[in-house]
Amino acid sequence: MTTKFVVGYDGSAASRRALDFAMERAAAVGATLIVAHVLEWSPYSFLTPTELEERHKRRGEELARAENHLMAPLKSQLAGQGVTVETVIRYGHVADTICDIATDSGAAQIFVARKGESGLAARVFGSVAGTLAQCAPVPCTIVP
């Protein structure tokens, strides 16, 4: 059975550092790397049937855009580096969805970036890295 690592990726410089760190670790142990991109999506909304139809259409467009402009180019960049790379794009709360991806794939470890958000917003709402450090189903490495 192949070891799998999950890395959260949103296209930012911080997430690229986490990806590069995870790639090094995956190469060292022969692991498969699952690059996860999570689109925030709130299922809680009171919408008319027409609004629901439009929302569903926008969701499909967002998924296609994320695949075509973020994940496909990234997968091409990573090809030939000696690590098997899979990509996954999902909607949901970022930390919970990354945990679900790790559980569903049988991952051994999660890698995420620390964006360095501080101040009131981080204290009130928390951060993805902070949430994962508390609830991840597997060890979680937070890359500065």
mmCIF file of C-alpha atoms in Angstrom:
data_model
loop_
_atom_site.group_PDB
_atom_site.id
_atom_site.type_symbol
_atom_site.label_atom_id
_atom_site.label_comp_id
_atom_site.label_asym_id
_atom_site.label_seq_id
_atom_site.Cartn_x
_atom_site.Cartn_y
_atom_site.Cartn_z
ATOM 1 C CA MET A 1 0.000 0.000 0.000
ATOM 2 C CA THR A 2 1.356 3.378 -0.985
ATOM 3 C CA THR A 3 1.713 6.088 1.622
ATOM 4 C CA LYS A 4 -0.325 9.187 0.807
ATOM 5 C CA PHE A 5 0.141 12.772 1.899
ATOM 6 C CA VAL A 6 -2.446 15.533 1.510
ATOM 7 C CA VAL A 7 -1.359 19.126 0.965
ATOM 8 C CA GLY A 8 -3.738 22.075 1.001
ATOM 9 C CA TYR A 9 -3.139 24.350 -1.979
ATOM 10 C CA ASP A 10 -4.783 27.636 -2.973
ATOM 11 C CA GLY A 11 -2.225 29.088 -5.368
ATOM 12 C CA SER A 12 -0.691 31.457 -2.819
ATOM 13 C CA ALA A 13 3.045 31.702 -2.164
ATOM 14 C CA ALA A 14 2.483 30.253 1.306
ATOM 15 C CA SER A 15 0.644 27.215 -0.061
ATOM 16 C CA ARG A 16 3.413 26.735 -2.639
ATOM 17 C CA ARG A 17 5.943 26.532 0.228
ATOM 18 C CA ALA A 18 3.787 23.861 1.858
ATOM 19 C CA LEU A 19 3.528 22.027 -1.465
ATOM 20 C CA ASP A 20 7.286 22.131 -2.042
ATOM 21 C CA PHE A 21 7.921 20.873 1.497
ATOM 22 C CA ALA A 22 5.389 18.057 1.029
ATOM 23 C CA MET A 23 6.933 17.149 -2.344
ATOM 24 C CA GLU A 24 10.346 16.757 -0.701
ATOM 25 C CA ARG A 25 8.891 14.505 1.989
ATOM 26 C CA ALA A 26 6.877 12.485 -0.531
ATOM 27 C CA ALA A 27 9.951 11.965 -2.716
ATOM 28 C CA ALA A 28 11.993 10.857 0.295
ATOM 29 C CA VAL A 29 9.553 8.088 1.275
ATOM 30 C CA GLY A 30 7.965 7.256 -2.088
ATOM 31 C CA ALA A 31 4.563 8.652 -1.119
ATOM 32 C CA THR A 32 1.759 9.790 -3.391
ATOM 33 C CA LEU A 33 0.894 13.456 -2.973
ATOM 34 C CA ILE A 34 -2.745 14.535 -3.061
ATOM 35 C CA VAL A 35 -2.980 18.262 -3.768
ATOM 36 C CA ALA A 36 -6.294 19.503 -2.366
ATOM 37 C CA HIS A 37 -7.960 22.780 -3.310
ATOM 38 C CA VAL A 38 -11.059 23.684 -1.314
ATOM 39 C CA LEU A 39 -13.570 26.259 -2.463
ATOM 40 C CA GLU A 40 -15.537 27.786 0.391
ATOM 41 C CA TRP A 41 -19.215 27.054 -0.045
ATOM 42 C CA SER A 42 -21.994 27.675 2.406
ATOM 43 C CA PRO A 43 -24.918 25.283 2.034
ATOM 44 C CA TYR A 44 -27.018 27.475 4.300
ATOM 45 C CA SER A 45 -29.057 29.894 2.311
ATOM 46 C CA PHE A 46 -32.688 30.535 1.572
ATOM 47 C CA LEU A 47 -32.906 30.806 -2.185
ATOM 48 C CA THR A 48 -35.629 30.640 -4.779
ATOM 49 C CA PRO A 49 -35.538 27.786 -7.312
ATOM 50 C CA THR A 50 -34.146 30.200 -9.928
ATOM 51 C CA GLU A 51 -31.406 31.356 -7.555
ATOM 52 C CA LEU A 52 -30.554 27.738 -6.719
ATOM 53 C CA GLU A 53 -30.220 26.951 -10.434
ATOM 54 C CA GLU A 54 -27.902 29.929 -10.951
ATOM 55 C CA ARG A 55 -25.882 29.001 -7.887
ATOM 56 C CA HIS A 56 -25.445 25.449 -9.189
ATOM 57 C CA LYS A 57 -24.304 26.815 -12.561
ATOM 58 C CA ARG A 58 -21.769 29.148 -10.856
ATOM 59 C CA ARG A 59 -20.508 26.225 -8.814
ATOM 60 C CA GLY A 60 -19.784 24.259 -11.974
ATOM 61 C CA GLU A 61 -18.018 27.251 -13.492
ATOM 62 C CA GLU A 62 -15.903 27.721 -10.357
ATOM 63 C CA LEU A 63 -14.898 24.057 -10.363
ATOM 64 C CA ALA A 64 -13.903 24.239 -14.030
ATOM 65 C CA ARG A 65 -11.945 27.452 -13.470
ATOM 66 C CA ALA A 66 -10.092 25.959 -10.490
ATOM 67 C CA GLU A 67 -9.232 22.868 -12.508
ATOM 68 C CA ASN A 68 -8.174 24.705 -15.675
ATOM 69 C CA HIS A 69 -6.325 27.653 -14.150
ATOM 70 C CA LEU A 70 -4.929 26.248 -10.909
ATOM 71 C CA MET A 71 -4.721 22.482 -10.700
ATOM 72 C CA ALA A 72 -4.023 21.399 -14.302
ATOM 73 C CA PRO A 73 -1.076 23.800 -14.716
ATOM 74 C CA LEU A 74 0.242 22.769 -11.306
ATOM 75 C CA LYS A 75 0.035 19.078 -12.149
ATOM 76 C CA SER A 76 1.977 19.770 -15.376
ATOM 77 C CA GLN A 77 4.654 21.644 -13.403
ATOM 78 C CA LEU A 78 5.011 18.754 -10.967
ATOM 79 C CA ALA A 79 5.136 16.013 -13.606
ATOM 80 C CA GLY A 80 8.461 14.263 -13.956
ATOM 81 C CA GLN A 81 9.689 15.109 -10.455
ATOM 82 C CA GLY A 82 9.533 11.538 -9.211
ATOM 83 C CA VAL A 83 6.368 11.900 -7.130
ATOM 84 C CA THR A 84 2.941 10.624 -8.090
ATOM 85 C CA VAL A 85 0.586 13.598 -7.813
ATOM 86 C CA GLU A 86 -3.189 13.502 -7.649
ATOM 87 C CA THR A 87 -5.419 16.550 -7.435
ATOM 88 C CA VAL A 88 -8.795 17.030 -5.842
ATOM 89 C CA ILE A 89 -11.102 20.044 -5.778
ATOM 90 C CA ARG A 90 -13.999 20.166 -3.340
ATOM 91 C CA TYR A 91 -16.428 22.622 -1.852
ATOM 92 C CA GLY A 92 -16.797 23.105 1.883
ATOM 93 C CA HIS A 93 -15.204 24.462 5.021
ATOM 94 C CA VAL A 94 -11.477 24.268 4.290
ATOM 95 C CA ALA A 95 -10.239 22.511 7.444
ATOM 96 C CA ASP A 96 -13.137 20.045 7.608
ATOM 97 C CA THR A 97 -12.842 19.238 3.911
ATOM 98 C CA ILE A 98 -9.086 18.646 4.107
ATOM 99 C CA CYS A 99 -9.730 16.301 7.045
ATOM 100 C CA ASP A 100 -12.352 14.463 4.960
ATOM 101 C CA ILE A 101 -9.955 14.157 2.018
ATOM 102 C CA ALA A 102 -7.241 12.776 4.313
ATOM 103 C CA THR A 103 -9.643 10.259 5.850
ATOM 104 C CA ASP A 104 -11.195 9.206 2.528
ATOM 105 C CA SER A 105 -7.799 8.691 0.886
ATOM 106 C CA GLY A 106 -6.171 6.958 3.856
ATOM 107 C CA ALA A 107 -3.511 9.654 4.029
ATOM 108 C CA ALA A 108 -0.717 9.371 6.574
ATOM 109 C CA GLN A 109 -0.090 13.112 6.918
ATOM 110 C CA ILE A 110 -1.446 16.561 6.052
ATOM 111 C CA PHE A 111 0.669 19.573 5.051
ATOM 112 C CA VAL A 112 -0.713 23.119 5.094
ATOM 113 C CA ALA A 113 0.678 26.620 5.051
ATOM 114 C CA ARG A 114 0.518 29.092 7.874
ATOM 115 C CA LYS A 115 -0.556 32.318 6.265
ATOM 116 C CA GLY A 116 0.403 34.390 9.266
ATOM 117 C CA GLU A 117 -2.978 36.016 9.761
ATOM 118 C CA SER A 118 -3.055 37.641 13.138
ATOM 119 C CA GLY A 119 -5.196 40.051 14.990
ATOM 120 C CA LEU A 120 -8.843 39.991 15.886
ATOM 121 C CA ALA A 121 -10.089 37.968 12.907
ATOM 122 C CA ALA A 122 -7.718 35.073 13.626
ATOM 123 C CA ARG A 123 -8.602 35.098 17.327
ATOM 124 C CA VAL A 124 -12.324 35.176 16.693
ATOM 125 C CA PHE A 125 -12.641 32.905 13.682
ATOM 126 C CA GLY A 126 -9.477 30.842 13.960
ATOM 127 C CA SER A 127 -7.329 29.746 11.064
ATOM 128 C CA VAL A 128 -7.273 26.698 8.846
ATOM 129 C CA ALA A 129 -3.864 25.679 10.189
ATOM 130 C CA GLY A 130 -4.982 26.159 13.794
ATOM 131 C CA THR A 131 -8.152 24.152 13.231
ATOM 132 C CA LEU A 132 -6.240 21.343 11.522
ATOM 133 C CA ALA A 133 -3.709 21.244 14.351
ATOM 134 C CA GLN A 134 -6.610 20.516 16.687
ATOM 135 C CA CYS A 135 -8.837 18.198 14.657
ATOM 136 C CA ALA A 136 -6.778 16.527 11.907
ATOM 137 C CA PRO A 137 -7.238 12.743 11.818
ATOM 138 C CA VAL A 138 -3.520 12.284 11.027
ATOM 139 C CA PRO A 139 -0.358 14.241 11.859
ATOM 140 C CA CYS A 140 -0.439 17.743 10.405
ATOM 141 C CA THR A 141 2.642 19.719 9.433
ATOM 142 C CA ILE A 142 2.161 23.486 9.350
ATOM 143 C CA VAL A 143 4.711 25.107 7.043
ATOM 144 C CA PRO A 144 5.674 28.731 7.786
#
